mmCIF file of C-alpha atoms and ligand atoms in Angstrom:
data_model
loop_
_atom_site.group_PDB
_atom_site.id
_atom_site.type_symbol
_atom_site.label_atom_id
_atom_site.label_comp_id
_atom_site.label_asym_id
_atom_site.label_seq_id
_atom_site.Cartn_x
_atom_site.Cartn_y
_atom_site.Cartn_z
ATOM 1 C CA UNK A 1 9.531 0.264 11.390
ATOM 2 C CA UNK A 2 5.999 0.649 10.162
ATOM 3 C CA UNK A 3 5.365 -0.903 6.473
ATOM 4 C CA UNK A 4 3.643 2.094 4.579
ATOM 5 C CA UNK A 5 3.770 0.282 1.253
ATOM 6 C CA UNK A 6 0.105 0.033 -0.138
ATOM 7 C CA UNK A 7 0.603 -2.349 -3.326
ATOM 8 C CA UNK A 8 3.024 -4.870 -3.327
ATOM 9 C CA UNK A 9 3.818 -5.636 -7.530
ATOM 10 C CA UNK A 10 5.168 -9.374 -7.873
ATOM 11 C CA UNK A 11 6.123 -8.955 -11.891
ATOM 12 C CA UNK A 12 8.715 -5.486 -13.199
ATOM 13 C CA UNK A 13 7.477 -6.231 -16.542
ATOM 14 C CA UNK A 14 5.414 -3.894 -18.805
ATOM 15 C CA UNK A 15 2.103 -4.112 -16.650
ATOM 16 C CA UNK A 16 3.578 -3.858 -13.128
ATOM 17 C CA UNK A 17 6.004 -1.297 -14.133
ATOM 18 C CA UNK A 18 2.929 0.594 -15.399
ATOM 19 C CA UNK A 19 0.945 0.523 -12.150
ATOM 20 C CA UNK A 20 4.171 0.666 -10.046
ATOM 21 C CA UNK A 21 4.983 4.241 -11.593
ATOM 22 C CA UNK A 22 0.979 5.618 -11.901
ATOM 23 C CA UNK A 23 0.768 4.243 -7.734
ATOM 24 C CA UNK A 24 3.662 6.154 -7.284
ATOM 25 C CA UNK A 25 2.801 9.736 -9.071
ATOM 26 C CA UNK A 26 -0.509 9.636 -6.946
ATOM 27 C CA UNK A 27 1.241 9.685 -4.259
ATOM 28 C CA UNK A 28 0.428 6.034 -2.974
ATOM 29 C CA UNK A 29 3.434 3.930 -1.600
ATOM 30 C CA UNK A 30 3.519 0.964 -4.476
ATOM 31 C CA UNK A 31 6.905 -1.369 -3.507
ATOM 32 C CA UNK A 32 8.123 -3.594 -6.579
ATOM 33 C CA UNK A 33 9.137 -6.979 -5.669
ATOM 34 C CA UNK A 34 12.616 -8.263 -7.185
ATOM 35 C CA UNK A 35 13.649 -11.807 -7.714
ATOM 36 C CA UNK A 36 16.746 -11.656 -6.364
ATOM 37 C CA UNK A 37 20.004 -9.597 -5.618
ATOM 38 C CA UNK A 38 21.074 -9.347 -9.330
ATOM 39 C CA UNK A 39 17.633 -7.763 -10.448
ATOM 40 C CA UNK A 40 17.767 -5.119 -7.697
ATOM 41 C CA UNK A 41 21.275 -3.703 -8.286
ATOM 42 C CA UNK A 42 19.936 -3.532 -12.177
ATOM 43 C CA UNK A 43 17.057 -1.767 -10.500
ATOM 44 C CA UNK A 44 19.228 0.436 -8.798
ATOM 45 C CA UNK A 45 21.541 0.638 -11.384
ATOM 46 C CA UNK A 46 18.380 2.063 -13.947
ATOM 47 C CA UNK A 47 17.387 4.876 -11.284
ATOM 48 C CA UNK A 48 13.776 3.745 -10.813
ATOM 49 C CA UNK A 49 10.984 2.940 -13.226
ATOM 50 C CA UNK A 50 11.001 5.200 -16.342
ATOM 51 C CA UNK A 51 7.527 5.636 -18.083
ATOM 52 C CA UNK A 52 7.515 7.247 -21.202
ATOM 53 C CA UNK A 53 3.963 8.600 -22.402
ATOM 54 C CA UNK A 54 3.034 10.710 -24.871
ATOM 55 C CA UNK A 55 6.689 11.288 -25.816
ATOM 56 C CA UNK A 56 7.923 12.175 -22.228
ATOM 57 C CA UNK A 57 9.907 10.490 -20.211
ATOM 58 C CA UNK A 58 9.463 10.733 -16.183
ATOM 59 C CA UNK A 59 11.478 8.306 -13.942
ATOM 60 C CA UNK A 60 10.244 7.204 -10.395
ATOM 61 C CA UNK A 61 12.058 6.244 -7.770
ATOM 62 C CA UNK A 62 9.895 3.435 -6.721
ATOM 63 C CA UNK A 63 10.533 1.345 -3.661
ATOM 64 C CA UNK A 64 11.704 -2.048 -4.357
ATOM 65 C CA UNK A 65 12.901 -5.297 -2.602
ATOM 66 C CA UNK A 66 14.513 -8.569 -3.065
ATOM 67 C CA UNK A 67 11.029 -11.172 -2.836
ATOM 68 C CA UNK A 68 13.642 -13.368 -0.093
ATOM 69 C CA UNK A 69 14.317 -10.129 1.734
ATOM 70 C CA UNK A 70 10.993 -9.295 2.746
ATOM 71 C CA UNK A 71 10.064 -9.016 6.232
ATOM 72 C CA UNK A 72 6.247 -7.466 7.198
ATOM 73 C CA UNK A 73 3.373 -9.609 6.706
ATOM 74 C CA UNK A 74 2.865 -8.857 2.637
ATOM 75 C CA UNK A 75 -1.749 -7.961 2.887
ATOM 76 C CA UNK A 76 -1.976 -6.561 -0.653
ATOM 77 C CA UNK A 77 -0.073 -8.324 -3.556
ATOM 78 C CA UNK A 78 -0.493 -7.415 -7.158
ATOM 79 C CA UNK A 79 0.863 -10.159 -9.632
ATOM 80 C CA UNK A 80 1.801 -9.121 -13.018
ATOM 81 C CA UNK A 81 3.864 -11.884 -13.799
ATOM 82 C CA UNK A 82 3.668 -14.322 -16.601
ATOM 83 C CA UNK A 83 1.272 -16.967 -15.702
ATOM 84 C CA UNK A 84 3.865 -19.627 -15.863
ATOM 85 C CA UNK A 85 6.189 -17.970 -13.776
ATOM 86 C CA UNK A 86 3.565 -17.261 -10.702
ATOM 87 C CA UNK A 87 3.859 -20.337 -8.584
ATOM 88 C CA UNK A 88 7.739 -19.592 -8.578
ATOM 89 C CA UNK A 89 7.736 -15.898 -7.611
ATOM 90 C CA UNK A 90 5.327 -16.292 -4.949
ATOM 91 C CA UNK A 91 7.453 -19.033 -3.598
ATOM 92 C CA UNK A 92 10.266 -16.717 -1.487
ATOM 93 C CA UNK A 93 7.735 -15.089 -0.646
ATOM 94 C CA UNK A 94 5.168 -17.497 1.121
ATOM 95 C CA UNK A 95 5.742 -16.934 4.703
ATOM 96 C CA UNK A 96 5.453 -13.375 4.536
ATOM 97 C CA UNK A 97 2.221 -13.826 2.802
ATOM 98 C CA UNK A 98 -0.999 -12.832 5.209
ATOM 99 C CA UNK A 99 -2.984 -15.793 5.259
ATOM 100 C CA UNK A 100 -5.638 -13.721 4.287
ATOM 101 C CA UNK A 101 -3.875 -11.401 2.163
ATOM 102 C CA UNK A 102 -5.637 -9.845 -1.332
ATOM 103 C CA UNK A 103 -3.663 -11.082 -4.074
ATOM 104 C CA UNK A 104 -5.086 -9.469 -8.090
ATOM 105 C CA UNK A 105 -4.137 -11.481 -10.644
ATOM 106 C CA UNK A 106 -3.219 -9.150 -13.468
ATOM 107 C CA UNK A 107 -1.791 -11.252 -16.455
ATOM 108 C CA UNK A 108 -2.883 -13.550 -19.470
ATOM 109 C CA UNK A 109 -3.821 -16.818 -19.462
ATOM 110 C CA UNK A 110 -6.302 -19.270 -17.175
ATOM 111 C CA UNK A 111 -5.711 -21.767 -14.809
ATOM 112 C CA UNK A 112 -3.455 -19.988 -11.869
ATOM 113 C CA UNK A 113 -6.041 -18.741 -9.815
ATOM 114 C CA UNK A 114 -6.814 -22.154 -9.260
ATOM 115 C CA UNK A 115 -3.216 -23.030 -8.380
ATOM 116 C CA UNK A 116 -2.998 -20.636 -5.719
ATOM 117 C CA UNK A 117 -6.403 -21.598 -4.189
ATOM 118 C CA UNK A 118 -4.879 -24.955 -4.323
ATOM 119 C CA UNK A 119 -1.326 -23.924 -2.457
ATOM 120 C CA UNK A 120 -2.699 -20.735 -0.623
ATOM 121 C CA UNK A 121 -6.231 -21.696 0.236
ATOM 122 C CA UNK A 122 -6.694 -18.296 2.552
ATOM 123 C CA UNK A 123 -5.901 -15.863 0.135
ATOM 124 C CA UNK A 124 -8.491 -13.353 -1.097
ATOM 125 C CA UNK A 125 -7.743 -13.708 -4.501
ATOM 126 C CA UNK A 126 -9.119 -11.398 -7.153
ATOM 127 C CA UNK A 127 -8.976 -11.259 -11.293
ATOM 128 C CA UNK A 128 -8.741 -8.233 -13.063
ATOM 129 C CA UNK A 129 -8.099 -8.059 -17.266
ATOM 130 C CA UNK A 130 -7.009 -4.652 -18.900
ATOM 131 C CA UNK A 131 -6.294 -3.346 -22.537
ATOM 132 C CA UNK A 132 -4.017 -0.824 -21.560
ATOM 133 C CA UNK A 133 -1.314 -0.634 -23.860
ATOM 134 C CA UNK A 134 2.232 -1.132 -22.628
ATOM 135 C CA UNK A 135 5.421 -2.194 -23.589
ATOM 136 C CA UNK A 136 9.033 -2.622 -22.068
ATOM 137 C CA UNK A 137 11.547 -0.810 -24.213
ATOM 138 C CA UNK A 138 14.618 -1.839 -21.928
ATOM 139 C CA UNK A 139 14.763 -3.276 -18.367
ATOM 140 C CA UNK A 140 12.313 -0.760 -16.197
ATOM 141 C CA UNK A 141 11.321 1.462 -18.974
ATOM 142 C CA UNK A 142 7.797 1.233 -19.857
ATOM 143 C CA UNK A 143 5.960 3.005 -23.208
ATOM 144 C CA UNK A 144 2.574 3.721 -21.955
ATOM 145 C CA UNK A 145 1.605 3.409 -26.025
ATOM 146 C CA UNK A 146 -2.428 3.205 -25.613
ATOM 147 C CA UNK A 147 -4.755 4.048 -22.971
ATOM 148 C CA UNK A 148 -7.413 1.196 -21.936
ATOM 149 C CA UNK A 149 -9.615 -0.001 -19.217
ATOM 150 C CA UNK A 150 -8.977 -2.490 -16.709
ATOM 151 C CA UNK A 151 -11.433 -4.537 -14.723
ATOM 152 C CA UNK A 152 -11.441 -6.642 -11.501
ATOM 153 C CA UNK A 153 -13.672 -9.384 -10.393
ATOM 154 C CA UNK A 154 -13.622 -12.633 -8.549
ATOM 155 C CA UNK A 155 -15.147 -16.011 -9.594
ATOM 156 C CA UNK A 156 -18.069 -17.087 -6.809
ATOM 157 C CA UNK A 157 -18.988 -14.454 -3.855
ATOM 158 C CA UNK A 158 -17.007 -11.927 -2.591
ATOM 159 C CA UNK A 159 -18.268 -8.977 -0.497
ATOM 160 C CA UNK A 160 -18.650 -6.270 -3.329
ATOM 161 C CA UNK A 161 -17.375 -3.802 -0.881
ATOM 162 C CA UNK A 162 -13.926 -4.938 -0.520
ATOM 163 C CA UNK A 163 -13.854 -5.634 -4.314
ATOM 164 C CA UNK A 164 -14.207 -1.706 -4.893
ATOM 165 C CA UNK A 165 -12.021 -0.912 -2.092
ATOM 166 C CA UNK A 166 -9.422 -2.957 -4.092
ATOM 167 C CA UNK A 167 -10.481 -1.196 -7.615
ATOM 168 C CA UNK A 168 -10.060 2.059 -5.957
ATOM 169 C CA UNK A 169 -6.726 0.948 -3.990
ATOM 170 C CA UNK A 170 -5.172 -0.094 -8.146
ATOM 171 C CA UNK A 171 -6.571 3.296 -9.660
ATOM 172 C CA UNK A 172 -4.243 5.537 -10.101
ATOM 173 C CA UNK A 173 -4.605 8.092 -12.875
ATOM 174 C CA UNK A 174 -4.596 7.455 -15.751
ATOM 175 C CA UNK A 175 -5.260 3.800 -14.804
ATOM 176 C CA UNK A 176 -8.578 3.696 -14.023
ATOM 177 C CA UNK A 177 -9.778 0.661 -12.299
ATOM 178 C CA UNK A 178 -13.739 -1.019 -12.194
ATOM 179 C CA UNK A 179 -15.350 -3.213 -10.255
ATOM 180 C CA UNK A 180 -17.424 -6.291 -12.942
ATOM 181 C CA UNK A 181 -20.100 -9.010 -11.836
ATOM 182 C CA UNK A 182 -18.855 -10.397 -14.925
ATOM 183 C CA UNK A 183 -15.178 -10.936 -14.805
ATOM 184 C CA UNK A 184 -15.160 -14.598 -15.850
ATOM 185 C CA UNK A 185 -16.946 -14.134 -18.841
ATOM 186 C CA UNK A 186 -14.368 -11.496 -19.822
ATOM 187 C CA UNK A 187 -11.215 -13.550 -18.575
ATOM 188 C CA UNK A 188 -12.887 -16.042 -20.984
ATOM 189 C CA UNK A 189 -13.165 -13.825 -23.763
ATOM 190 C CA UNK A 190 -9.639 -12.578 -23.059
ATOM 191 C CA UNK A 191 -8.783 -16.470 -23.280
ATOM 192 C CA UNK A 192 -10.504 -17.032 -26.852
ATOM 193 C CA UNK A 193 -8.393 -14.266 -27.999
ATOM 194 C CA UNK A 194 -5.330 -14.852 -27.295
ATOM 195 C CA UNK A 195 -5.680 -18.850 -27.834
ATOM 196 C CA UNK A 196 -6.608 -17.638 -31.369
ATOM 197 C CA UNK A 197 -3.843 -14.843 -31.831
ATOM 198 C CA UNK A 198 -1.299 -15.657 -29.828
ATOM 199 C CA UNK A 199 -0.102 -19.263 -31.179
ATOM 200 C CA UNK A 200 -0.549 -18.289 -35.056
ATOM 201 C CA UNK A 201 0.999 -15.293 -34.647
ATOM 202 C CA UNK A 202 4.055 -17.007 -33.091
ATOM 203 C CA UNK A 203 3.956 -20.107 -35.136
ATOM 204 C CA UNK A 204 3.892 -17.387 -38.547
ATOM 205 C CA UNK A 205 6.471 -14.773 -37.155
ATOM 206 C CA UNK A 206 3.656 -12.479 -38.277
ATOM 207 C CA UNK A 207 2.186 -8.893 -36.583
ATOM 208 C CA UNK A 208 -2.073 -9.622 -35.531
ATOM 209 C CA UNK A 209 -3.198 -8.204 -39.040
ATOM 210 C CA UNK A 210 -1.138 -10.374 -40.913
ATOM 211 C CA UNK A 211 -3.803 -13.377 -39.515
ATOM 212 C CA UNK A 212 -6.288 -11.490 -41.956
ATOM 213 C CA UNK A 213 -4.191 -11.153 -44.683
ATOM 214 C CA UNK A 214 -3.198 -14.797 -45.073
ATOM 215 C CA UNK A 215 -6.181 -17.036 -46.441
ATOM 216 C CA UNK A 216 -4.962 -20.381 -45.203
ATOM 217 C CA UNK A 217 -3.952 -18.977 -41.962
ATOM 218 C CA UNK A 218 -7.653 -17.513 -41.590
ATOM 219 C CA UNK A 219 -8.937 -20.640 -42.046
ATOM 220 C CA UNK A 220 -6.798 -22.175 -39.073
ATOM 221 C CA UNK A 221 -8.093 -19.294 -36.634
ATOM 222 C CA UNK A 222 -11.234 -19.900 -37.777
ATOM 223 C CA UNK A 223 -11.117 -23.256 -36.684
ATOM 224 C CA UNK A 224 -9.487 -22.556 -33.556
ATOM 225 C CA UNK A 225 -12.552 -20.492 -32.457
ATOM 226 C CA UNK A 226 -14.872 -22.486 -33.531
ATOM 227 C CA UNK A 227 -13.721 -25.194 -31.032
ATOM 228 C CA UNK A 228 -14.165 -22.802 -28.393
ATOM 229 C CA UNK A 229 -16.929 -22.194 -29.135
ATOM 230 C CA UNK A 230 -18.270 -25.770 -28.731
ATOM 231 C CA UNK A 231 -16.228 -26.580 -25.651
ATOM 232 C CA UNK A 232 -18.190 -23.115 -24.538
ATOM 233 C CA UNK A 233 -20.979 -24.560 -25.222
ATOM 234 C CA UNK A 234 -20.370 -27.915 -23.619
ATOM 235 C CA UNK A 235 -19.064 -26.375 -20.291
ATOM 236 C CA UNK A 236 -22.151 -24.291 -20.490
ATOM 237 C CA UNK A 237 -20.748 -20.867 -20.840
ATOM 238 C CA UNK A 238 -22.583 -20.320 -24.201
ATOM 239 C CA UNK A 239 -23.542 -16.908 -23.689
ATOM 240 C CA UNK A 240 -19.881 -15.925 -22.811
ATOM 241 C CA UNK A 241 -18.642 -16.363 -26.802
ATOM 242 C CA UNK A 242 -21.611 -15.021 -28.776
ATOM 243 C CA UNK A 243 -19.860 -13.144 -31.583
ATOM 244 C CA UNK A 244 -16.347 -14.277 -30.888
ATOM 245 C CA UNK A 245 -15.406 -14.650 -34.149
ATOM 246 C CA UNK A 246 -16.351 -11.042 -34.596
ATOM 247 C CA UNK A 247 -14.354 -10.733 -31.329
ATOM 248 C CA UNK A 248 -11.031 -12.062 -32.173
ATOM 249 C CA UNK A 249 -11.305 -10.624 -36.080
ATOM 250 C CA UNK A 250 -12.371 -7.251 -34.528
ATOM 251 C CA UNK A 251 -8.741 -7.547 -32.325
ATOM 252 C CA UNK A 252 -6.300 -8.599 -34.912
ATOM 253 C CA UNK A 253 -7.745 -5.889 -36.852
ATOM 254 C CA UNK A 254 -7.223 -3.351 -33.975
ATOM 255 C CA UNK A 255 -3.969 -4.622 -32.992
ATOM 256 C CA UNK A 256 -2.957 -4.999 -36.684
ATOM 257 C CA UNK A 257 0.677 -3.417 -36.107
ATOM 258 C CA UNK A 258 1.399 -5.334 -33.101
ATOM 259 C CA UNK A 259 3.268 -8.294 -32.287
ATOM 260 C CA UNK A 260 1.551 -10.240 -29.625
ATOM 261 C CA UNK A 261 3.488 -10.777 -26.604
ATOM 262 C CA UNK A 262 4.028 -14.866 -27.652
ATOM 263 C CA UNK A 263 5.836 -14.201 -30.669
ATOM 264 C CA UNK A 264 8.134 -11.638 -28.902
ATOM 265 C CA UNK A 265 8.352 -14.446 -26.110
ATOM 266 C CA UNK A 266 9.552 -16.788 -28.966
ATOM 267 C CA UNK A 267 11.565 -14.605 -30.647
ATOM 268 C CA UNK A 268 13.242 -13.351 -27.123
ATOM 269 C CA UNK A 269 14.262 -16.893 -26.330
ATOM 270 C CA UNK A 270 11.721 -17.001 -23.358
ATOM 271 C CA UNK A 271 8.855 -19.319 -22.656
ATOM 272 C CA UNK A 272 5.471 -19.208 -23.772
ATOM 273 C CA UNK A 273 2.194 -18.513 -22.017
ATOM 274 C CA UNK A 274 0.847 -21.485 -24.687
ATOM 275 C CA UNK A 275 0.100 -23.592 -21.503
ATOM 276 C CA UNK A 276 -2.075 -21.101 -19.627
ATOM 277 C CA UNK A 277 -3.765 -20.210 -22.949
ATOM 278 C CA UNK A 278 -4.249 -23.301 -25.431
ATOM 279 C CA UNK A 279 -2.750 -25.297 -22.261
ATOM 280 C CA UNK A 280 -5.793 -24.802 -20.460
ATOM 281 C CA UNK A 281 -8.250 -25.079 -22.839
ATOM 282 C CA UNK A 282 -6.811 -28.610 -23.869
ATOM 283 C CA UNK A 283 -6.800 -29.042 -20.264
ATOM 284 C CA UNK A 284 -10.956 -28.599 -19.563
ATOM 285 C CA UNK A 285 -11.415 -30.258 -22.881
ATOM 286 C CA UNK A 286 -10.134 -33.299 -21.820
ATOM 287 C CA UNK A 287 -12.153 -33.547 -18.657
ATOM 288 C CA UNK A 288 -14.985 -33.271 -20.853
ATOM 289 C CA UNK A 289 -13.294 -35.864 -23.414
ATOM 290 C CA UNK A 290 -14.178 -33.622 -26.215
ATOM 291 C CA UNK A 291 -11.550 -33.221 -28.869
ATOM 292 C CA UNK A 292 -9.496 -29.582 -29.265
ATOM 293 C CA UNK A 293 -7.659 -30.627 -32.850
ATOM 294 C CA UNK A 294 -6.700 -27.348 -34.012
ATOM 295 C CA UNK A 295 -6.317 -25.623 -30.611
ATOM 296 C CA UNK A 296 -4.021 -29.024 -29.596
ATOM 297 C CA UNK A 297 -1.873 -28.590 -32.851
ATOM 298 C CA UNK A 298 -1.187 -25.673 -31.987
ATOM 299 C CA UNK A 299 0.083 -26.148 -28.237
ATOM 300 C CA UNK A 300 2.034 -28.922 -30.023
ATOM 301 C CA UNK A 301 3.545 -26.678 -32.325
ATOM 302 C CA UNK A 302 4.199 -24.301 -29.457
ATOM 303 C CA UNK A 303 5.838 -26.691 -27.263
ATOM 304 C CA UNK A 304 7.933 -27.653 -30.442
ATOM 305 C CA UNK A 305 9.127 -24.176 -31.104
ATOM 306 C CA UNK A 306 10.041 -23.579 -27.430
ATOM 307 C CA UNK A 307 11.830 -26.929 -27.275
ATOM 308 C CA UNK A 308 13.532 -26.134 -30.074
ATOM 309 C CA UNK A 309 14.497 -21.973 -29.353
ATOM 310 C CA UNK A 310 16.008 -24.100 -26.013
ATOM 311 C CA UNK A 311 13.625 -22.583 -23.854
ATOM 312 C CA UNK A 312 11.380 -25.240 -22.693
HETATM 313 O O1 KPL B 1 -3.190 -9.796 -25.668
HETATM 314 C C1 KPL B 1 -2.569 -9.800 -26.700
HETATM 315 C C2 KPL B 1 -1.165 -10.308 -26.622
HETATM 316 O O2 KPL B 1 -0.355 -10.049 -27.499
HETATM 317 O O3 KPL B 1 -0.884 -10.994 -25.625
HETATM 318 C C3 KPL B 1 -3.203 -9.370 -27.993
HETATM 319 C C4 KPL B 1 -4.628 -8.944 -27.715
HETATM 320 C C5 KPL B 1 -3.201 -10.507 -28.966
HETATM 321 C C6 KPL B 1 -2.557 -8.153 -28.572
HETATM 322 O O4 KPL B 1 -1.334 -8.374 -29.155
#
C-alpha cells in the first residue's frame, strides 16, 4: 500500500496536536504517532483532534497509529514530545526509522539533539523553537490561544535547501514556518528563559507575573540569569544573551497570566523538563568546572518536588 503520510508527529500533546490538525486542514497527510493500544482507542474514542480557535471548535479526523505498529520506512518525523520522554518514544519506533530520515525537534529544553546524534547517528536532525500559543484542554483538544512564529535551524552545516523544503513541508496556515542561520542562539535564549521561569514558577505555585511581583523571588531570577550569563560568556556564546535580563523580564511580563508548563507538570503529577532546562545547564557548567549555585538549587529543589509529588 503506498505510505502517503507527509509528517509523522511523535508527541499528541498541545504542539503536535496543533500541527497535526493545521497539516491536516491544508490538505497535507500529517499521521500522529500513539504510544500504544490504550492511547489509540482514546484517540478513537475522542473522534480526531479537536482545535478550538477563536471560539470555534473544528475536529479532524487525523490519521494515527500505534508507534509498535508501524510498518513503512518512517523519512519525516516531527517530535513534539517532552524532552525527557524522547529517547523512549522513538524507541518502538527505531527500525522503521530511515537511516537518513529528517527528524525536527519541536519542544523545550537542550541536550536531546545530542542524544539522538549519539543513538541515531544518520538522522538529519533539525531544531525549530515557536511561541505559538497552545494548550490541551482534555486529551486531543487543543486551544489555539495565541498566534506566534516558529523557526527551524540546525547546529553546523546543512544544505539550506532542504532546510526550507522542511520549513515549507511544517507550514501550514496559520502556522507559518522560517528557515534561521541562527537557531542556536535562539534555542539558547529559549533555554535562559525557561531555566529562569520555569523552576520559580513551579517551586512558588505562582502564574509568570507573579516572579515580578515578589521582591525576594526577583532577586533569585535575577541571580539565575546572571549565571547564564557568565557560563555564556565562558562557553563563548556572549553575544547570544545580551539583554537577557530584559529578555526573561520582558516574558514573565508578557506571559503574566500564564502558568508555565513546569508548574502544571508539577501540579499534574508528571515529570519535569528541570533536567533538559537547569539539567543541562548544570550539565555544561560542570565541564567547564564553573559553579551554577542558584541555577543548581533550583534543579535540587525540582528534583525534590518531583520526588516528593511521586513522580520522579
Ligand atoms: O515556555 C514557557 C513555558 O511555560 O514552558 C514560558 C515562556 C515560560 C511561558 O509560560
Amino acid at each position: 500500500m503506498p505510505d502517503n503520510i507527509t509528517w509523522n508527529i511523535l508527541g499528541a500533546g498541545a504542539i503536535g496536536c496543533l500541527w497535526a490538525s493545521a497539516l491536516h486542514s491544508a490538505g497535507r497527510q500529517p499521521r500522529l504517532l500513539l504510544r500504544d493500544p490504550a492511547s489509540l482507542q482514546r484517540y478513537r474514542a475522542a473522534g480526531g483532534v479537536t482545535l478550538v480557535r477563536d471560539g470555534e471548535a473544528h475536529t479532524h479526523a487525523i490519521d494515527a497509529s500505534c508507534a509498535a505498529a508501524v510498518t513503512a520506512p518512517l523519512r519525516q518525523l516531527l517530535i513534539t514530545t517532552k524532552a525527557h520522554q524522547t529517547l523512549e518514544a522513538l524507541a518502538p519506533l527505531a527500525a522503521q526509522l530511515a537511516p537518513d530520515a529528517t527528524v525536527v525537534l519541536l519542544q523545550n529544553g537542550l541536550g536531546v539533539a545530542e542524544q539522538l546524534r549519539q543513538h541515531y547517528p544518520g538522522l538529519r536532525i533539525y531544531q525549530a523553537s515557536t511561541t505559538e500559543g497552545a494548550y490541551r484542554s482534555a486529551p486531543f483538544r487543543v486551544v489555539h490561544a495565541g498566534r506566534g512564529s516558529t523557526v527551524i535551524g540546525a547546529a553546523g552545516n546543512s544544505e539550506r535547501s532542504q532546510l526550507a523544503a522542511c520549513a515549507a513541508g511544517l507550514s501550514a496556515p496559520p502556522l507559518a514556518v522560517s528557515v534561521s542561520d541562527d537557531i542556536e542562539r535562539i534555542l539558547w535564549r529559549k533555554l535562559a528563559v525557561n531555566c529562569a521561569i520555569n523552576p520559580l514558577t513551579a517551586i512558588h505555585r505562582c502564574c509568570n507575573g507573579e516572579l515580578l511581583e515578589r521582591p525576594e523571588v526577583l532577586e533569585e531570577l535575577h541571580a539565575v540569569v546572571e549565571e547564564i550569563v557568565c557560563l555564556s560568556k565562558a562557553l563563548g556564546y556572549s553575544d547570544w544573551v545580551e539583554g537577557m535580563l530584559d529578555t526573561v523580564l520582558g516574558v514573565a511580563h508578557a506571559t503574566g497570566a500564564n502558568r508555565s508548563s513546569m508548574l502544571q507538570d508539577l501540579e499534574s503529577g508528571r515529570l519535569t523538563e528541570i533536567d533538559y532546562i537547569s539539567g543541562h545547564l548544570c550539565r555544561l557548567a560542570d565541564a567547564k568546572s564553573i559553579d551554577l549555585p542558584a541555577n543548581r538549587a533550583l534543579l535540587d529543589q525540582l528534583h525534590t518536588l518531583e520526588t516528593l509529588s511521586g513522580c520522579r
